[in-house]
mmCIF file of C-alpha atoms in Angstrom:
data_model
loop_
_atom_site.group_PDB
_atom_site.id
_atom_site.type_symbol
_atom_site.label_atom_id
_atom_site.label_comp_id
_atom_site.label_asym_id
_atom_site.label_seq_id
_atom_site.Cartn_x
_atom_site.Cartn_y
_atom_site.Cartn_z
ATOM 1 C CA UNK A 1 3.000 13.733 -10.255
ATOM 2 C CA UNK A 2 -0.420 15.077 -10.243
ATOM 3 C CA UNK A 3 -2.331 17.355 -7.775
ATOM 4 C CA UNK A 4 -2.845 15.856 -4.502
ATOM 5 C CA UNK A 5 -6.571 15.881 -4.637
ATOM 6 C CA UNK A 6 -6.441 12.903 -7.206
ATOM 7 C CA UNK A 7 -3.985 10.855 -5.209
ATOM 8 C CA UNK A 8 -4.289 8.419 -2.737
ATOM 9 C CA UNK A 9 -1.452 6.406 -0.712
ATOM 10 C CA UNK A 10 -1.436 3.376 0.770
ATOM 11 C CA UNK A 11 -0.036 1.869 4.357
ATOM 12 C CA UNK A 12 -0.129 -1.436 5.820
ATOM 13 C CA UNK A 13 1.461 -4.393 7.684
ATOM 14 C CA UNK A 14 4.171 -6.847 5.735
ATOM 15 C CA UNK A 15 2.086 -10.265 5.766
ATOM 16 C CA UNK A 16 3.985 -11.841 8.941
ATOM 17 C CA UNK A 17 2.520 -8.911 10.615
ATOM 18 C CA UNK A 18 -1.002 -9.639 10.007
ATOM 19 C CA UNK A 19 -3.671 -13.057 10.652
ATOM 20 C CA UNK A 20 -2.570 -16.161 9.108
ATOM 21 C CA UNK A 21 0.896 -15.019 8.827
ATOM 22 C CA UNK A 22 -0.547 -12.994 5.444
ATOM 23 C CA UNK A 23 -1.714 -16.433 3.793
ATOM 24 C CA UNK A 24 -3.449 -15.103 0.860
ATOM 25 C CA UNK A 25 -5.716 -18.327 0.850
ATOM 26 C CA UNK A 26 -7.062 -17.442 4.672
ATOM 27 C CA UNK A 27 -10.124 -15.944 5.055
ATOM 28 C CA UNK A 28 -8.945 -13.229 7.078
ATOM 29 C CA UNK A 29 -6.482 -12.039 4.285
ATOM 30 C CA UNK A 30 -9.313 -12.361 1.499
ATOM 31 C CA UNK A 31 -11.040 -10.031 3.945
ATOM 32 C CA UNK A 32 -8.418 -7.479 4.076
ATOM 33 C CA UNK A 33 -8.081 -7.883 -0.001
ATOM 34 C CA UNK A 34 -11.623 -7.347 -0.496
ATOM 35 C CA UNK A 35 -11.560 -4.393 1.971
ATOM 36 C CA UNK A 36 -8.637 -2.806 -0.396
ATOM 37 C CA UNK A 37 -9.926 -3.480 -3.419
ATOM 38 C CA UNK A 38 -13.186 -2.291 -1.986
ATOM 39 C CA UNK A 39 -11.512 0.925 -0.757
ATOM 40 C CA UNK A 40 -9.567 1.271 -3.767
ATOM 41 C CA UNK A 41 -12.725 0.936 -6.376
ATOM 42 C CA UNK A 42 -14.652 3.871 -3.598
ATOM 43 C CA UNK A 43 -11.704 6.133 -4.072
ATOM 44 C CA UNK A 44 -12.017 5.825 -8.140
ATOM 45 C CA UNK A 45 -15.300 6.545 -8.164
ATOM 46 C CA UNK A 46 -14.442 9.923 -6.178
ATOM 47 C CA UNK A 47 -12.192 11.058 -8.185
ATOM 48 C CA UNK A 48 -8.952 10.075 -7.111
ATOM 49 C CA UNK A 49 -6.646 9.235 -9.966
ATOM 50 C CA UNK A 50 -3.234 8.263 -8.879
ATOM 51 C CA UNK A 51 -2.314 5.629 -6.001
ATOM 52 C CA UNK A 52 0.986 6.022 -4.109
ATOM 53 C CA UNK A 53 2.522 2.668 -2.805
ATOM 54 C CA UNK A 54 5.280 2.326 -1.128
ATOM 55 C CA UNK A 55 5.761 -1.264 -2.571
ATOM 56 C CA UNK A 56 6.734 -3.117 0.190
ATOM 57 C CA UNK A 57 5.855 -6.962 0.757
ATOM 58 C CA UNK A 58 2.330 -7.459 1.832
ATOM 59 C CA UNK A 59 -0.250 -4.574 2.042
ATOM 60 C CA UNK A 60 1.732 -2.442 -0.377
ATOM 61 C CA UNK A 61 2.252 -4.850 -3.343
ATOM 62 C CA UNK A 62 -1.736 -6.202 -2.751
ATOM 63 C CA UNK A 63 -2.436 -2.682 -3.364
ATOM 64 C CA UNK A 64 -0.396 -2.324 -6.555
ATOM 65 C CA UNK A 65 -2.091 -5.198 -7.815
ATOM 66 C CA UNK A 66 -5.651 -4.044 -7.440
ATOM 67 C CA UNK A 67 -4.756 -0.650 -8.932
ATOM 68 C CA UNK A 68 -3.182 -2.454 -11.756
ATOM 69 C CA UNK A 69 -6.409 -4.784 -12.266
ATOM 70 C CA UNK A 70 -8.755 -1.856 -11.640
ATOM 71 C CA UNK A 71 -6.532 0.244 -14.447
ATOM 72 C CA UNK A 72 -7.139 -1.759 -17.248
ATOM 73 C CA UNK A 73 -10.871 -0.851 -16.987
ATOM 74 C CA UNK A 74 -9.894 2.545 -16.264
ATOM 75 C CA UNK A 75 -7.127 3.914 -17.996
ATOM 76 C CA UNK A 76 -6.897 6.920 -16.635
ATOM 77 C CA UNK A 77 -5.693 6.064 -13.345
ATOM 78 C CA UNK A 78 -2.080 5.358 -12.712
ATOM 79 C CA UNK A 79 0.380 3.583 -9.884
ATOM 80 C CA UNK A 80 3.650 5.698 -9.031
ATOM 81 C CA UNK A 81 5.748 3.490 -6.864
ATOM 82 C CA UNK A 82 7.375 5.238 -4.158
ATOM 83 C CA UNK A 83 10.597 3.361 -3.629
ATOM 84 C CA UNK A 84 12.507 3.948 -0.285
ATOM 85 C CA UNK A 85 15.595 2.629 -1.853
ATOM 86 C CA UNK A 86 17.075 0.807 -5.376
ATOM 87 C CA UNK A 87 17.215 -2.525 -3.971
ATOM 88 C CA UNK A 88 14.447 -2.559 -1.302
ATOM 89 C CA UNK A 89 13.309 -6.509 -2.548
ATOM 90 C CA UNK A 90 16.543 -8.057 -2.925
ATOM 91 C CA UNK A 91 16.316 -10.001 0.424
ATOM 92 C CA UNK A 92 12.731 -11.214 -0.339
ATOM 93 C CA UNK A 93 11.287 -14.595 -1.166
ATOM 94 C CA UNK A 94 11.153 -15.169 -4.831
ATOM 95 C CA UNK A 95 7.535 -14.733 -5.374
ATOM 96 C CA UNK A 96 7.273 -11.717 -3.859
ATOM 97 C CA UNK A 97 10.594 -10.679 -6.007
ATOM 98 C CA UNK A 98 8.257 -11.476 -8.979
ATOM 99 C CA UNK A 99 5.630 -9.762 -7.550
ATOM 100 C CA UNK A 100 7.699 -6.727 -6.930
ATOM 101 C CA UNK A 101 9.312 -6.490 -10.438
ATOM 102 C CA UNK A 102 5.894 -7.457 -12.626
ATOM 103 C CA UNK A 103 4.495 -4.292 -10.262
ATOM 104 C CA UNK A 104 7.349 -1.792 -11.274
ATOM 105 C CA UNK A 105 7.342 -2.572 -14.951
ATOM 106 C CA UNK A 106 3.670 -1.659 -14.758
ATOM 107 C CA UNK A 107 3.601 1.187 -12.820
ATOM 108 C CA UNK A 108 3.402 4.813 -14.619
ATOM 109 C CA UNK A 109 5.962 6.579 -12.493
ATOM 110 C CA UNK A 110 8.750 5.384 -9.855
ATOM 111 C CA UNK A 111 10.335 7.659 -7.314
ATOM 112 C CA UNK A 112 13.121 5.968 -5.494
ATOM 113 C CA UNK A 113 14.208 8.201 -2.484
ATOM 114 C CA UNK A 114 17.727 6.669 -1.700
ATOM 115 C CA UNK A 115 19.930 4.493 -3.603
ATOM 116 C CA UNK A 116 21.111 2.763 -0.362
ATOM 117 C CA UNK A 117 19.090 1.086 3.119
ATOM 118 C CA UNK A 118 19.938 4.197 5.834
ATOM 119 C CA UNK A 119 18.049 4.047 9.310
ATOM 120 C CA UNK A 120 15.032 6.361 8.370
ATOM 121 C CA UNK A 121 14.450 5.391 5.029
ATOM 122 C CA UNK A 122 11.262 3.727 5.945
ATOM 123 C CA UNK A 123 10.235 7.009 7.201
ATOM 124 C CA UNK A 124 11.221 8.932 4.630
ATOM 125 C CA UNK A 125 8.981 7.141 2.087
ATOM 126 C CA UNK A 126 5.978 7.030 4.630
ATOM 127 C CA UNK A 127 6.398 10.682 4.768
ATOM 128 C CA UNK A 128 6.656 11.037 1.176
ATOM 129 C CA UNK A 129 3.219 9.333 0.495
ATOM 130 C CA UNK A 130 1.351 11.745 3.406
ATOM 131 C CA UNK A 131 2.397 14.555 1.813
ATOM 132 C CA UNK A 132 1.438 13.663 -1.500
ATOM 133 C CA UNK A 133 -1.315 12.093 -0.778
ATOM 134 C CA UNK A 134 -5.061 13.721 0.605
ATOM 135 C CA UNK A 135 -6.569 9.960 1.117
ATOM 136 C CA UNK A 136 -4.707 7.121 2.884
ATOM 137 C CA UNK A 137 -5.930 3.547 2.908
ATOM 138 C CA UNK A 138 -4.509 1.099 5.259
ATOM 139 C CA UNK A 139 -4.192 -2.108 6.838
ATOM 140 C CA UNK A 140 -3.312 -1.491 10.850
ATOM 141 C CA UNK A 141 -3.109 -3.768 13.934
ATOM 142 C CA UNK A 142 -3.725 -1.661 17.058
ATOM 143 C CA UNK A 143 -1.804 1.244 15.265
ATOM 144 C CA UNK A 144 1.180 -0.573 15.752
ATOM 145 C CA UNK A 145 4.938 -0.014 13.695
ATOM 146 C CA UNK A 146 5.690 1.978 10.581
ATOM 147 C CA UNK A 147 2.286 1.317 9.546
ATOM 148 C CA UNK A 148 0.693 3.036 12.749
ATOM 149 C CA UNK A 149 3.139 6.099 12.759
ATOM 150 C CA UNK A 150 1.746 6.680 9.483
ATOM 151 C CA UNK A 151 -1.791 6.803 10.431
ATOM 152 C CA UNK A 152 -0.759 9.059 13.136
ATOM 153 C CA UNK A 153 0.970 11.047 10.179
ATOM 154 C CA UNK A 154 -1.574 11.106 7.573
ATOM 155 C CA UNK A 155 -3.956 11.854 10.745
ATOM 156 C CA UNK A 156 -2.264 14.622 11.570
ATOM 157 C CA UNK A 157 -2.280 16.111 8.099
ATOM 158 C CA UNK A 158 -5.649 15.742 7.656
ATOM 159 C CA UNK A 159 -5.786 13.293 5.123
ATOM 160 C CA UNK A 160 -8.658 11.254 5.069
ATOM 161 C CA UNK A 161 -8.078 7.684 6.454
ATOM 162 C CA UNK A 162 -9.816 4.754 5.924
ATOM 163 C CA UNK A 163 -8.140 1.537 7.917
ATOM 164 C CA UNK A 164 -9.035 -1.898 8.515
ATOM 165 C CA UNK A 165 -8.365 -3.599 11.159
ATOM 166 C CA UNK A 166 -8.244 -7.452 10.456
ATOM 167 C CA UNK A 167 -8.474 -8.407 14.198
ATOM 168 C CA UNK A 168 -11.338 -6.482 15.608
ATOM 169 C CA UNK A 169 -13.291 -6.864 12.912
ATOM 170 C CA UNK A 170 -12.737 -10.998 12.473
ATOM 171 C CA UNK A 171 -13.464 -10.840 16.300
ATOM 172 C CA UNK A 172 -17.081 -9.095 15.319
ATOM 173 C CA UNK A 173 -17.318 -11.400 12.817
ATOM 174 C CA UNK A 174 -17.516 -14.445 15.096
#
């Protein structure tokens, strides 16, 4: 792994969490894509050179994705997938099982932190990418769940934080 300068993690909500139950065809989850990818392209152009994701369904794996677009313009920026354990997508829908694997045989690096699901493990891999990381981009309701703790995390660590929050700013939208 690099310095921690050039890396940047990512948090967010698993699509049943967020608008449109995470329909990738709403307009309030093209919002939140564009806002990654958006977020993702700003952090490139400052430097940062390797993106953290903890590849779970939703936010995580949209953010794999971009970085793995954005990469093959810009070679010298990587994904390390930062697995909380071996068989984290084996109870997923197929699609995002195919989304999963296509991500991981991409990615530069892969850290899995347990071979086994323990209570914690979520945890363990949100604390992993904070203190790795020096910029966090998320996707956060209200700071609510995992996703929220690890604003309050990142936060605390002084990480810089850029979130998006797909209610409040549809609402300002209307």
């Amino acid at each position: 792994m690099r310095e921690r300068e050039v890396c940047c993690a990512f948090s967010g909500h698993r699509p049943h969490k967020l608008p449109e139950n995470g329909d990738e065809k709403s307009n309030q989850i093209m919002m939140c894509k564009h806002f990654l990818f958006g977020e993702i392209d700003r952090a490139i152009a400052h430097g940062y050179r390797e993106f953290l994701c903890g590849m779970a369904m939703g936010t995580d794996l949209w953010c794999a994705e971009i970085v793995l677009s954005l990469r093959r313009n810009n070679p010298q920026i990587s994904l390390h997938a930062v697995l909380p354990w071996r068989t984290q997508a084996s109870a997923w829908p197929p699609e995002w099982q195919r989304r999963y694997r296509a991500a991981l045989e991409q990615a530069d690096e892969i850290t899995q932190l347990s071979e086994h699901y323990y209570k914690g493990c979520f945890l363990l891999r949100n604390r992993f990418l904070v203190e790795h990381a020096s910029r966090l981009i998320a996707l956060c309701i209200g700071g609510q769940g995992g996703t929220g703790a690890t604003l309050r995390l990142a936060r605390e660590a002084g990480l810089e934080v850029f979130c998006y929050d797909p209610t409040l700013l549809w609402q300002m939208q209307l």
